[in-house]
mmCIF file of N, CA, C and O in Angstrom:
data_model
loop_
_atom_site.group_PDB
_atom_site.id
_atom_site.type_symbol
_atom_site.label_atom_id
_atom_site.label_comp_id
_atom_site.label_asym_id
_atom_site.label_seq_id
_atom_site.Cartn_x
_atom_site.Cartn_y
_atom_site.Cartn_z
ATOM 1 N N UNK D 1 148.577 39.478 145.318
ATOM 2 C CA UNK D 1 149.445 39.705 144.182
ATOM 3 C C UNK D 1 149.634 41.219 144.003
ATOM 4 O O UNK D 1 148.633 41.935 144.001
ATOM 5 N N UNK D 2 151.003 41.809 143.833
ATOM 6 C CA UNK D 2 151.276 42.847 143.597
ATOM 7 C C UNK D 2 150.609 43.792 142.491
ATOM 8 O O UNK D 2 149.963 42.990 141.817
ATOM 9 N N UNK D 3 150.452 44.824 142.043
ATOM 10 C CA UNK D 3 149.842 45.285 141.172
ATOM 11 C C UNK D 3 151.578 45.852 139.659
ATOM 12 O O UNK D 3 152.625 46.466 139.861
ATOM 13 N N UNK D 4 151.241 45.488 138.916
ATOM 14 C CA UNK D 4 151.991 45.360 137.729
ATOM 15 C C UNK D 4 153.007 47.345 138.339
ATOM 16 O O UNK D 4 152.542 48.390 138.796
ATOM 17 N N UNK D 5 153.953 47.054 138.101
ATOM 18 C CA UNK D 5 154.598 48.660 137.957
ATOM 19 C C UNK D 5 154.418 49.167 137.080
ATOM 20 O O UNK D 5 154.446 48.573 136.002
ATOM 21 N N UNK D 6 154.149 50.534 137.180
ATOM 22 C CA UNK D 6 154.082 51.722 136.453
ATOM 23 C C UNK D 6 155.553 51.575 135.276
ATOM 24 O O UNK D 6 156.737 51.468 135.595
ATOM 25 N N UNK D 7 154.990 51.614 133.963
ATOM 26 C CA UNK D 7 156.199 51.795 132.800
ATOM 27 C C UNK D 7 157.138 53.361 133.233
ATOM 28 O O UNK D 7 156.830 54.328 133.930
ATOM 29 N N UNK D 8 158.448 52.999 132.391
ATOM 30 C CA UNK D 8 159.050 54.430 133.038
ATOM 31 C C UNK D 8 157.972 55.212 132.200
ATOM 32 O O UNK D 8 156.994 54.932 131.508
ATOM 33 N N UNK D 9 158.677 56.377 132.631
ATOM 34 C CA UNK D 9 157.647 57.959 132.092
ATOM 35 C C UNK D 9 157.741 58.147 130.680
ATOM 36 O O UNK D 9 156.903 58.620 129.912
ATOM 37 N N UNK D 10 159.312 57.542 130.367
ATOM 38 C CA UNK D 10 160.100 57.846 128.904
ATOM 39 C C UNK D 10 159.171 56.896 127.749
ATOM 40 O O UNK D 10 158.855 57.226 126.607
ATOM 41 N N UNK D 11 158.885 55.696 128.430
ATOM 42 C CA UNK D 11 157.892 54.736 127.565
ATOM 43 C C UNK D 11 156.861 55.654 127.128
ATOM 44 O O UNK D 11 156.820 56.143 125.999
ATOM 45 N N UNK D 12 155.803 55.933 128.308
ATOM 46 C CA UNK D 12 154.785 56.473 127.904
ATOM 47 C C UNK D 12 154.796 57.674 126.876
ATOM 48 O O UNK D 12 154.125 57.765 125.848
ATOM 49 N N UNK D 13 155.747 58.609 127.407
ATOM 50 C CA UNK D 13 155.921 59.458 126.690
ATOM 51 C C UNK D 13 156.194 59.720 125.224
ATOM 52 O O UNK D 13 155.838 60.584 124.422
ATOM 53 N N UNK D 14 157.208 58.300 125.168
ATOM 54 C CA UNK D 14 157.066 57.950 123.167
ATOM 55 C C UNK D 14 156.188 57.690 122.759
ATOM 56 O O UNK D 14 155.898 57.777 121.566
ATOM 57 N N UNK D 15 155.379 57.219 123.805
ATOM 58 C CA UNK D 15 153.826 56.429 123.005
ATOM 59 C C UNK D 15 153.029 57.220 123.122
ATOM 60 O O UNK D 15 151.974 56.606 122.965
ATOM 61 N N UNK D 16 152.709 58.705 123.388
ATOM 62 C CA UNK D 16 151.944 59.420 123.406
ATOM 63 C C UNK D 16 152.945 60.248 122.118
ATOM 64 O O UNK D 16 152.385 60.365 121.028
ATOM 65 N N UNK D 17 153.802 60.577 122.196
ATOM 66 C CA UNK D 17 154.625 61.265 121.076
ATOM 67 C C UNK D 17 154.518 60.443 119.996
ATOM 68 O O UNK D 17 154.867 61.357 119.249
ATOM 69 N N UNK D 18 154.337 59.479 119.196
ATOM 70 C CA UNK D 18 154.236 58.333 118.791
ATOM 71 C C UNK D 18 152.441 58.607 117.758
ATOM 72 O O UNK D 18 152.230 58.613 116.545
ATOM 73 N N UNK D 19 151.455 58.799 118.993
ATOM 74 C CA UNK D 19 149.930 58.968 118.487
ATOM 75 C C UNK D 19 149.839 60.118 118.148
ATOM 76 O O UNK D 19 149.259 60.277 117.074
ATOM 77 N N UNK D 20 150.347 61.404 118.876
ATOM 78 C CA UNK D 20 150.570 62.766 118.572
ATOM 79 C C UNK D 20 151.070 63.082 116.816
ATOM 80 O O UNK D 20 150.647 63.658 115.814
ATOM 81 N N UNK D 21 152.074 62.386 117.209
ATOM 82 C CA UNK D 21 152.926 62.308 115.660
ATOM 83 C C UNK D 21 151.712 62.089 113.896
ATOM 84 O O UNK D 21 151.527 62.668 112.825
ATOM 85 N N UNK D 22 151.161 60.724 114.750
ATOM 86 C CA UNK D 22 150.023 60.338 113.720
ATOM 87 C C UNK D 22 149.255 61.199 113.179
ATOM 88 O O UNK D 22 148.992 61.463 112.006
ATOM 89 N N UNK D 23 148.756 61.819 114.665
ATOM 90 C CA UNK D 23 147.365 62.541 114.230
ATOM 91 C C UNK D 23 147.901 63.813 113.639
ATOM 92 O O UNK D 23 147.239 64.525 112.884
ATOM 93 N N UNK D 24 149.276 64.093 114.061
ATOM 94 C CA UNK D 24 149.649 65.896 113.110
ATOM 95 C C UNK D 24 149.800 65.253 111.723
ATOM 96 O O UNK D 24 149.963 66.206 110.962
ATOM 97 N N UNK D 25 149.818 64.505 111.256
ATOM 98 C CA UNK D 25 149.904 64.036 110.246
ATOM 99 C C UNK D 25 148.703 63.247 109.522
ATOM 100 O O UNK D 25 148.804 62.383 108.651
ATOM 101 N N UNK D 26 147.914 63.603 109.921
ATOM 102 C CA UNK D 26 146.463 63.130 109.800
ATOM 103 C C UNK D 26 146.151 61.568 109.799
ATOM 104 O O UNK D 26 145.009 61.252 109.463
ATOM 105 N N UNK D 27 146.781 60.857 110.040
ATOM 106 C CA UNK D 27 146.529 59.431 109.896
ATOM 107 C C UNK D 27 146.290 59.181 111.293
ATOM 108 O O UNK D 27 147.124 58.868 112.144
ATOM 109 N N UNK D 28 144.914 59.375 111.443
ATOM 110 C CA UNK D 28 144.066 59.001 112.226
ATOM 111 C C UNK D 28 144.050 57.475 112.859
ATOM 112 O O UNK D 28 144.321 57.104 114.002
ATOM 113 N N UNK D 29 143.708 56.861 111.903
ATOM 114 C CA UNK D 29 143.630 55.108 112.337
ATOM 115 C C UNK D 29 144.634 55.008 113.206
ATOM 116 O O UNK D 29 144.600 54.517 114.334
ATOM 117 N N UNK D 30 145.468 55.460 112.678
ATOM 118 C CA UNK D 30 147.285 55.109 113.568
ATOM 119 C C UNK D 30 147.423 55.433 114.841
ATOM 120 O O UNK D 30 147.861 54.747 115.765
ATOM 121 N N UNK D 31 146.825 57.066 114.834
ATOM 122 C CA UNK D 31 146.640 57.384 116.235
ATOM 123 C C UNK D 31 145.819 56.215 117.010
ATOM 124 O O UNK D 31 146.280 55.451 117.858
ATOM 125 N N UNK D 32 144.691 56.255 116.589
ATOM 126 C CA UNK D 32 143.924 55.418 117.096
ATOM 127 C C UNK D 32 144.479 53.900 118.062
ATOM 128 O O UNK D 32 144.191 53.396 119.147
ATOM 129 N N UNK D 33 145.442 53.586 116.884
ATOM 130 C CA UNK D 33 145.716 51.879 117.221
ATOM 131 C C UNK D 33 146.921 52.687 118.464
ATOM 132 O O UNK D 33 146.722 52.607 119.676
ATOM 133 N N UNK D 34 147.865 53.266 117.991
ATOM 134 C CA UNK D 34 148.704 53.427 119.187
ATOM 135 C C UNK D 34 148.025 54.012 120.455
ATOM 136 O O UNK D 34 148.665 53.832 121.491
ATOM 137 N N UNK D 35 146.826 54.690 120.569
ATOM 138 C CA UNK D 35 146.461 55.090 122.182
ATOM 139 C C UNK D 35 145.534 53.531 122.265
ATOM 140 O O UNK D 35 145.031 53.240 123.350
ATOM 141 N N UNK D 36 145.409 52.862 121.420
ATOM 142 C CA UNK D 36 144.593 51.265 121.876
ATOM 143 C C UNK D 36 145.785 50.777 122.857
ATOM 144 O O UNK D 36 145.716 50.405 124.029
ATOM 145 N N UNK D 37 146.958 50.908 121.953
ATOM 146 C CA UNK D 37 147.834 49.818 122.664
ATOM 147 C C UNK D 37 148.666 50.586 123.808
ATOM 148 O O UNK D 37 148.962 49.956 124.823
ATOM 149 N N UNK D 38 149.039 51.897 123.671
ATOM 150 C CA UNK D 38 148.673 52.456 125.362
ATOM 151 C C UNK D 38 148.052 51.944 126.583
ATOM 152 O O UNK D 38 148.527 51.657 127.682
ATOM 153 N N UNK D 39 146.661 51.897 126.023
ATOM 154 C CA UNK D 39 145.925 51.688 127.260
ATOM 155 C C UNK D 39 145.930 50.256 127.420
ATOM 156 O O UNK D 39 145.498 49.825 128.489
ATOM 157 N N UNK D 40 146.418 49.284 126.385
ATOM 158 C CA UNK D 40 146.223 47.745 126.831
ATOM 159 C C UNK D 40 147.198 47.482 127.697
ATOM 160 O O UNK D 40 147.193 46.438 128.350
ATOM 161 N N UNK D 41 148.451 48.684 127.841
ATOM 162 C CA UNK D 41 149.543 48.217 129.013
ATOM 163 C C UNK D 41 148.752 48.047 130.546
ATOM 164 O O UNK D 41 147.767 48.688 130.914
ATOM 165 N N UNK D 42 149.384 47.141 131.205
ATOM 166 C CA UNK D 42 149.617 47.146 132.109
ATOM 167 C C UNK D 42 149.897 47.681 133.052
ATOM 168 O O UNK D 42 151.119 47.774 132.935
ATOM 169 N N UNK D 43 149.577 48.231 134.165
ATOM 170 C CA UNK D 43 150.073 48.894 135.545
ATOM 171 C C UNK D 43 149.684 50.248 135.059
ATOM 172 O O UNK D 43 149.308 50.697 133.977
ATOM 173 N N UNK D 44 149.967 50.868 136.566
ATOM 174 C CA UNK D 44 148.988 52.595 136.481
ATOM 175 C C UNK D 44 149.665 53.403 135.347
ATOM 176 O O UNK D 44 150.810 53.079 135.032
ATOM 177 N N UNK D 45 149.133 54.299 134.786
ATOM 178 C CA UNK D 45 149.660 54.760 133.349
ATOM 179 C C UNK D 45 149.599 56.771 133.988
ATOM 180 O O UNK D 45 148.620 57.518 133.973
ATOM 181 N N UNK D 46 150.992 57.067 134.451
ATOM 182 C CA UNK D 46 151.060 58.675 134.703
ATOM 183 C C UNK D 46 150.150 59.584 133.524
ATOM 184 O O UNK D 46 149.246 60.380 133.779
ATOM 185 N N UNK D 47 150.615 59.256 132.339
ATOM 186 C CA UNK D 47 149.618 60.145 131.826
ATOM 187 C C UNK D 47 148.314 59.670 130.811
ATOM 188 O O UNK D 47 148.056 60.045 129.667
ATOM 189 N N UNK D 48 147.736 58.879 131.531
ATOM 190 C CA UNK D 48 146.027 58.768 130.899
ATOM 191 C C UNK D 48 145.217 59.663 130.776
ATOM 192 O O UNK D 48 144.127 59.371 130.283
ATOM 193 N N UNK D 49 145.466 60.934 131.150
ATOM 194 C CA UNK D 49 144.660 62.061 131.248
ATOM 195 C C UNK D 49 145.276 62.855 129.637
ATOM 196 O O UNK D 49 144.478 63.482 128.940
ATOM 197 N N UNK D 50 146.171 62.764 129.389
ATOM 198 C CA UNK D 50 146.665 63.007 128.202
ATOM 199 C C UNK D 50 146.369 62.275 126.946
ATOM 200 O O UNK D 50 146.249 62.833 125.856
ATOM 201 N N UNK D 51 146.248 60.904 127.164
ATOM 202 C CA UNK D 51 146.244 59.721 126.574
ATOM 203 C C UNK D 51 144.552 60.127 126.239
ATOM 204 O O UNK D 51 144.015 59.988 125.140
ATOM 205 N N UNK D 52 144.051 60.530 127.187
ATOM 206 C CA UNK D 52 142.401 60.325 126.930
ATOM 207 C C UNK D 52 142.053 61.820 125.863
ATOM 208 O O UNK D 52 141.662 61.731 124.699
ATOM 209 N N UNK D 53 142.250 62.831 126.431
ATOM 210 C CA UNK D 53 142.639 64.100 125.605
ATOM 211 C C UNK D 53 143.181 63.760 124.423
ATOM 212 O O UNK D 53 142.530 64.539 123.727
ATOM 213 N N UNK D 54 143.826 63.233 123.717
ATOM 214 C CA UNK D 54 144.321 62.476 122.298
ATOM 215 C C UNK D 54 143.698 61.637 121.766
ATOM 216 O O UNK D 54 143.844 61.583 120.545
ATOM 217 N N UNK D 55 143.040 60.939 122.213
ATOM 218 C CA UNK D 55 141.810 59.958 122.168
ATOM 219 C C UNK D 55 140.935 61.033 121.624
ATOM 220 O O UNK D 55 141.082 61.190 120.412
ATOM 221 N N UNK D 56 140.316 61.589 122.028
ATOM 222 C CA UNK D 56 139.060 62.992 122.031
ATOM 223 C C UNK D 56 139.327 63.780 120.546
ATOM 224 O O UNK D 56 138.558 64.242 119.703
ATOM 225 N N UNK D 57 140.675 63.706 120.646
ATOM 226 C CA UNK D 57 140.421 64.815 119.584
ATOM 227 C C UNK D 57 140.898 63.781 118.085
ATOM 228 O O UNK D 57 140.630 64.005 116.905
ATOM 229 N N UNK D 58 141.625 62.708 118.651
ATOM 230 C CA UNK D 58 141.280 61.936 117.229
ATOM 231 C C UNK D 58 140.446 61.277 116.865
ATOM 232 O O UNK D 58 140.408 60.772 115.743
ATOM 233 N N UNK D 59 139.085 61.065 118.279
ATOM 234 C CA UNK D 59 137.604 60.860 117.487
ATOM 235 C C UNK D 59 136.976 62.305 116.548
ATOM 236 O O UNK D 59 136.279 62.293 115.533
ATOM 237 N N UNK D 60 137.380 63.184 117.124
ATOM 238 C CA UNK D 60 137.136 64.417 116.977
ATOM 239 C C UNK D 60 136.980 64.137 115.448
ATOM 240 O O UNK D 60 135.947 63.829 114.855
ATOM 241 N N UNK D 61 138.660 64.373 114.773
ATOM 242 C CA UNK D 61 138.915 64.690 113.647
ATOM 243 C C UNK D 61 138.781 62.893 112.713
ATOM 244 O O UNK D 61 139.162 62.571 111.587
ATOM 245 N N UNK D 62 138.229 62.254 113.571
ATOM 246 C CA UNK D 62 137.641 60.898 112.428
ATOM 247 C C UNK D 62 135.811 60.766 112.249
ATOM 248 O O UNK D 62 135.114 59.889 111.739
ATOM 249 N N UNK D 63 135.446 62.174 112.977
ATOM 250 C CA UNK D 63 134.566 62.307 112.564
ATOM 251 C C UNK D 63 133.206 61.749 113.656
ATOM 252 O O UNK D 63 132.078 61.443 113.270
ATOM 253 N N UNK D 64 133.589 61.736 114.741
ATOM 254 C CA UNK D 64 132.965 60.441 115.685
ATOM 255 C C UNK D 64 133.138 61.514 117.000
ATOM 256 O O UNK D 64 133.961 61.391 117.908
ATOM 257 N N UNK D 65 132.032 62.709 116.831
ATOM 258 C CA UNK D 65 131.737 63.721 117.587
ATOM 259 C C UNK D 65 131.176 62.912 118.633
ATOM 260 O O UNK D 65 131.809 62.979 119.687
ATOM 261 N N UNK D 66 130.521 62.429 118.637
ATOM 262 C CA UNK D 66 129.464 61.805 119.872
ATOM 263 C C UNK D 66 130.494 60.960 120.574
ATOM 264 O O UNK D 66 130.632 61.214 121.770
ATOM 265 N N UNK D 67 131.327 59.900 120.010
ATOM 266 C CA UNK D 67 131.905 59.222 121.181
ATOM 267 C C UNK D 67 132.991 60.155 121.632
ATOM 268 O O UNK D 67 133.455 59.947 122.753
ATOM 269 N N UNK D 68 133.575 61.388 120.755
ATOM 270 C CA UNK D 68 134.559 62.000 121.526
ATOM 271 C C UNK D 68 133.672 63.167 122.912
ATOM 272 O O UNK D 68 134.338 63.275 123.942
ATOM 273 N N UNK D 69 132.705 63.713 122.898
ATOM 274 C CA UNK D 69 131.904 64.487 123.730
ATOM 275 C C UNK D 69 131.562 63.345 124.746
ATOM 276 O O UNK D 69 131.556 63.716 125.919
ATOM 277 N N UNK D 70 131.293 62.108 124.532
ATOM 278 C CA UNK D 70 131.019 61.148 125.737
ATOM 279 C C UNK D 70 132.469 60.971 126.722
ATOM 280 O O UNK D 70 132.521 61.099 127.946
ATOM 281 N N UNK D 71 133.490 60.673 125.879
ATOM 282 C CA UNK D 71 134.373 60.537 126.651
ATOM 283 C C UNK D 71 134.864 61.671 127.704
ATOM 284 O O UNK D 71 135.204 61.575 128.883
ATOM 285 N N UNK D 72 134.748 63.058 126.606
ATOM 286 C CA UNK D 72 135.089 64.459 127.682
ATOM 287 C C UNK D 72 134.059 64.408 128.584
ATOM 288 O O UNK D 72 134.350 64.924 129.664
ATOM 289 N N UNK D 73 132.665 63.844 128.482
ATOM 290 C CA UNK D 73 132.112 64.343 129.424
ATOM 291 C C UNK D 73 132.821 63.069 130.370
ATOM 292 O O UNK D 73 133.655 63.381 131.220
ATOM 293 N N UNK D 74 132.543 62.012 130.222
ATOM 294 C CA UNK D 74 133.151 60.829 131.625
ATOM 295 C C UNK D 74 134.456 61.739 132.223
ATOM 296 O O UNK D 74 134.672 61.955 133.416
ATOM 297 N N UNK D 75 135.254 62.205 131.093
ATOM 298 C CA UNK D 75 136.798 62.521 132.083
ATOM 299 C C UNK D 75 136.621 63.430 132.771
ATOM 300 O O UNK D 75 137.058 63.405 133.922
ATOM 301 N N UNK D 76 135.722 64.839 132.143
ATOM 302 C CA UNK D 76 135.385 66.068 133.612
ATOM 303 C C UNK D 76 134.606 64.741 134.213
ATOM 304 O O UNK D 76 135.427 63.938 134.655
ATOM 305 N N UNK D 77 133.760 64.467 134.295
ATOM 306 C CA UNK D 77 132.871 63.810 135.792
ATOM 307 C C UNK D 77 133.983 63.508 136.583
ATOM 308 O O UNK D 77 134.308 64.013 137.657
ATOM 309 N N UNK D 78 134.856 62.108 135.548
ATOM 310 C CA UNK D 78 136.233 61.537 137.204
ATOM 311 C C UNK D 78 137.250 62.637 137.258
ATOM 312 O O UNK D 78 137.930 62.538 138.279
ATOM 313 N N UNK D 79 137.549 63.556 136.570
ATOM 314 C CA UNK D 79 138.592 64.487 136.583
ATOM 315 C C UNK D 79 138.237 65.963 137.100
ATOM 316 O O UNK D 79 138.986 66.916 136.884
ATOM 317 N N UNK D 80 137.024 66.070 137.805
ATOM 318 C CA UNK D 80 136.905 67.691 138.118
ATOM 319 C C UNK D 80 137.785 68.574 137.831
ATOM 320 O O UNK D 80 137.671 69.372 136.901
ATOM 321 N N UNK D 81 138.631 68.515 138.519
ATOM 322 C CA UNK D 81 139.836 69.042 139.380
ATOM 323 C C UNK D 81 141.076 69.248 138.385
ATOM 324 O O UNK D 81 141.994 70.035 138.614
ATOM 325 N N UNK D 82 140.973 68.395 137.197
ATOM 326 C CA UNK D 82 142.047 68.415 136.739
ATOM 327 C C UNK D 82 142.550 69.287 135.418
ATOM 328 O O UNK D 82 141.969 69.453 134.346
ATOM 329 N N UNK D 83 143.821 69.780 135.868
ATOM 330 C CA UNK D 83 143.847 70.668 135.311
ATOM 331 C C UNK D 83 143.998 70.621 133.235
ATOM 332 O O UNK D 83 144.374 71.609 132.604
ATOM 333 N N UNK D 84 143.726 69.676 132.764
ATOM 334 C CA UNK D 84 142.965 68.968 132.107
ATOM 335 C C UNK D 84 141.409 69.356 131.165
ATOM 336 O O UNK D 84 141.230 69.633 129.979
ATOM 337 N N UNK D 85 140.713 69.253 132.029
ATOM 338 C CA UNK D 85 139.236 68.846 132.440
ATOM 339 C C UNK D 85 138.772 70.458 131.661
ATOM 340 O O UNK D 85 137.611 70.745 131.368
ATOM 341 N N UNK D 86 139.594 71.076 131.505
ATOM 342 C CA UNK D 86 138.817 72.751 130.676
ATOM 343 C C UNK D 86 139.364 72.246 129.271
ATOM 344 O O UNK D 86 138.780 72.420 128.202
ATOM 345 N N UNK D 87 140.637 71.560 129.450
ATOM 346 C CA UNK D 87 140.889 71.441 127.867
ATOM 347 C C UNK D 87 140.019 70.306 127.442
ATOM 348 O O UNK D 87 139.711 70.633 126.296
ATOM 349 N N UNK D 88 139.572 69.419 127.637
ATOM 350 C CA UNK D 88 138.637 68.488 127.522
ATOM 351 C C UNK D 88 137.095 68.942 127.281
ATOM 352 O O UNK D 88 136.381 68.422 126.424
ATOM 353 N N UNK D 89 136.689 69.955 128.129
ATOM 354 C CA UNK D 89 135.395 70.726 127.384
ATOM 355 C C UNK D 89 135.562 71.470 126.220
ATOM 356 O O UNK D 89 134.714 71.352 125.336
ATOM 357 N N UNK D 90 136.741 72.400 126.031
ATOM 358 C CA UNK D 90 137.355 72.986 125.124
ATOM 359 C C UNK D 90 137.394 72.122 123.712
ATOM 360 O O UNK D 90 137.106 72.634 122.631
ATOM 361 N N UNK D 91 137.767 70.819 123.863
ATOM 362 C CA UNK D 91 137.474 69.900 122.632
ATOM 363 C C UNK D 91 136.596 69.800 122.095
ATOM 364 O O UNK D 91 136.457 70.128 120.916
ATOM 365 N N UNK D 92 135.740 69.310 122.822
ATOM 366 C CA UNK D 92 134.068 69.211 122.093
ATOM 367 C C UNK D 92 132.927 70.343 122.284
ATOM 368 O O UNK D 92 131.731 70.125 122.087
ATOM 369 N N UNK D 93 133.337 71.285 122.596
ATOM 370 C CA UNK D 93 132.410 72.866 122.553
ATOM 371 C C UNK D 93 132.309 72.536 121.636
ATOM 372 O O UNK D 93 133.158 71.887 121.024
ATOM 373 N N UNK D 94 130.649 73.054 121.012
ATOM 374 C CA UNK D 94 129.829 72.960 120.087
ATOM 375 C C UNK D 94 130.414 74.676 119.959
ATOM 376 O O UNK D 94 131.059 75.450 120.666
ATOM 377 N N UNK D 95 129.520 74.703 118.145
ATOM 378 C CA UNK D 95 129.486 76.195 117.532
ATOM 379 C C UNK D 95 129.218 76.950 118.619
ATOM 380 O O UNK D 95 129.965 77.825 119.058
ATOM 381 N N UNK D 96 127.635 76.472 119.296
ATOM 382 C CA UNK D 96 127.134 77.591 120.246
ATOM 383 C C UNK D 96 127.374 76.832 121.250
ATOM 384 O O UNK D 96 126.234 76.496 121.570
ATOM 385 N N UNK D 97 128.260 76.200 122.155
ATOM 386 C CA UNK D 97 128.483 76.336 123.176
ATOM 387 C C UNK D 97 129.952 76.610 123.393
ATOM 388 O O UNK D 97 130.877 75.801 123.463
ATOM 389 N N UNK D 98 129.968 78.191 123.502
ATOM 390 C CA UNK D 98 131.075 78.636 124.079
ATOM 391 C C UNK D 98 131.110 79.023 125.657
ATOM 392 O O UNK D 98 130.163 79.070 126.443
ATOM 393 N N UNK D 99 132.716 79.331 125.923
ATOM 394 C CA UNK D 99 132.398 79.279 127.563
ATOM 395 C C UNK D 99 131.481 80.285 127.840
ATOM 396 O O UNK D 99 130.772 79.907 128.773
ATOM 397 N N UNK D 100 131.093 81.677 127.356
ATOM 398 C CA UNK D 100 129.996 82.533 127.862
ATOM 399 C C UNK D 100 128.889 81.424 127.775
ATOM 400 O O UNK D 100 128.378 81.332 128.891
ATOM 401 N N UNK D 101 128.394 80.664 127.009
ATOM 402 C CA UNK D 101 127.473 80.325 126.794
ATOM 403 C C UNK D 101 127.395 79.089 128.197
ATOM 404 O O UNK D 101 126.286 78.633 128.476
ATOM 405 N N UNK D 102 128.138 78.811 128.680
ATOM 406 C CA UNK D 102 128.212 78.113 129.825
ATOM 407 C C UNK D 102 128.219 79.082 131.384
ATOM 408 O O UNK D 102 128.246 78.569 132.502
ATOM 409 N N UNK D 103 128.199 80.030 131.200
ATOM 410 C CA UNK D 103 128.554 80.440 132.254
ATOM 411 C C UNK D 103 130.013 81.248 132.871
ATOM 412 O O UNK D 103 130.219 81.935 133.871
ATOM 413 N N UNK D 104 130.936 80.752 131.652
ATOM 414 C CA UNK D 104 132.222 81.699 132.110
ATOM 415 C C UNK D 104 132.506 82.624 131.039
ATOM 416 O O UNK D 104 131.595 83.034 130.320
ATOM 417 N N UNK D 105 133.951 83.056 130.850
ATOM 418 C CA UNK D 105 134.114 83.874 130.562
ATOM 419 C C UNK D 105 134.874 83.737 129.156
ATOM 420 O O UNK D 105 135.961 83.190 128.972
ATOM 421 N N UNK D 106 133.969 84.423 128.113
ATOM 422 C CA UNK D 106 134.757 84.029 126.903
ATOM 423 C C UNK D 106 136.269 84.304 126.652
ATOM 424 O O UNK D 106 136.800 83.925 125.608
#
């Protein structure tokens, strides 16, 4: 069996514009439910790396530090590389962990 097609780009893109929208507007939950129903689509999703980054920072700002730092850490582990993956540490840096404090460069 074939694997489901990729939604156009324009879909995703409202639906990330869509959770974006929420969270500048602080209604969190909302964000929330729209990157749920993001990810319940079907077939490969171009920007999950974005999708997950929006995720992060609206655990962030609902207060739910620990599951948003779990998730950045899973996405650097599968995402090394991606160019991504600094803004994703960048989210959940603690007070004192800044990048000197890691090793680079503030």
């Amino acid at each position: 069996m074939a694997a489901p097609p990729a939604p156009p780009l324009s879909v995703e893109v409202a639906a990330l514009d869509a959770a974006r929208a929420a969270l500048a507007s602080g209604d969190v939950p909302s964000a929330l439910r729209q990157l749920d129903a993001f990810d319940a689509r079907t077939g490969p999703k171009r920007l999950a790396g974005e999708a997950t980054l929006l995720r992060i920072e609206a655990l962030l700002r609902a207060g739910q530090r620990g599951r948003a730092a779990d998730l950045a850490r899973r996405f650097v582990e599968q995402n090394p590389d991606s160019p991504l993956a600094d803004r994703a540490r960048a989210l959940t840096a603690g007070p004192t962990d800044s990048p000197a404090d890691r090793g680079g460069s503030p």
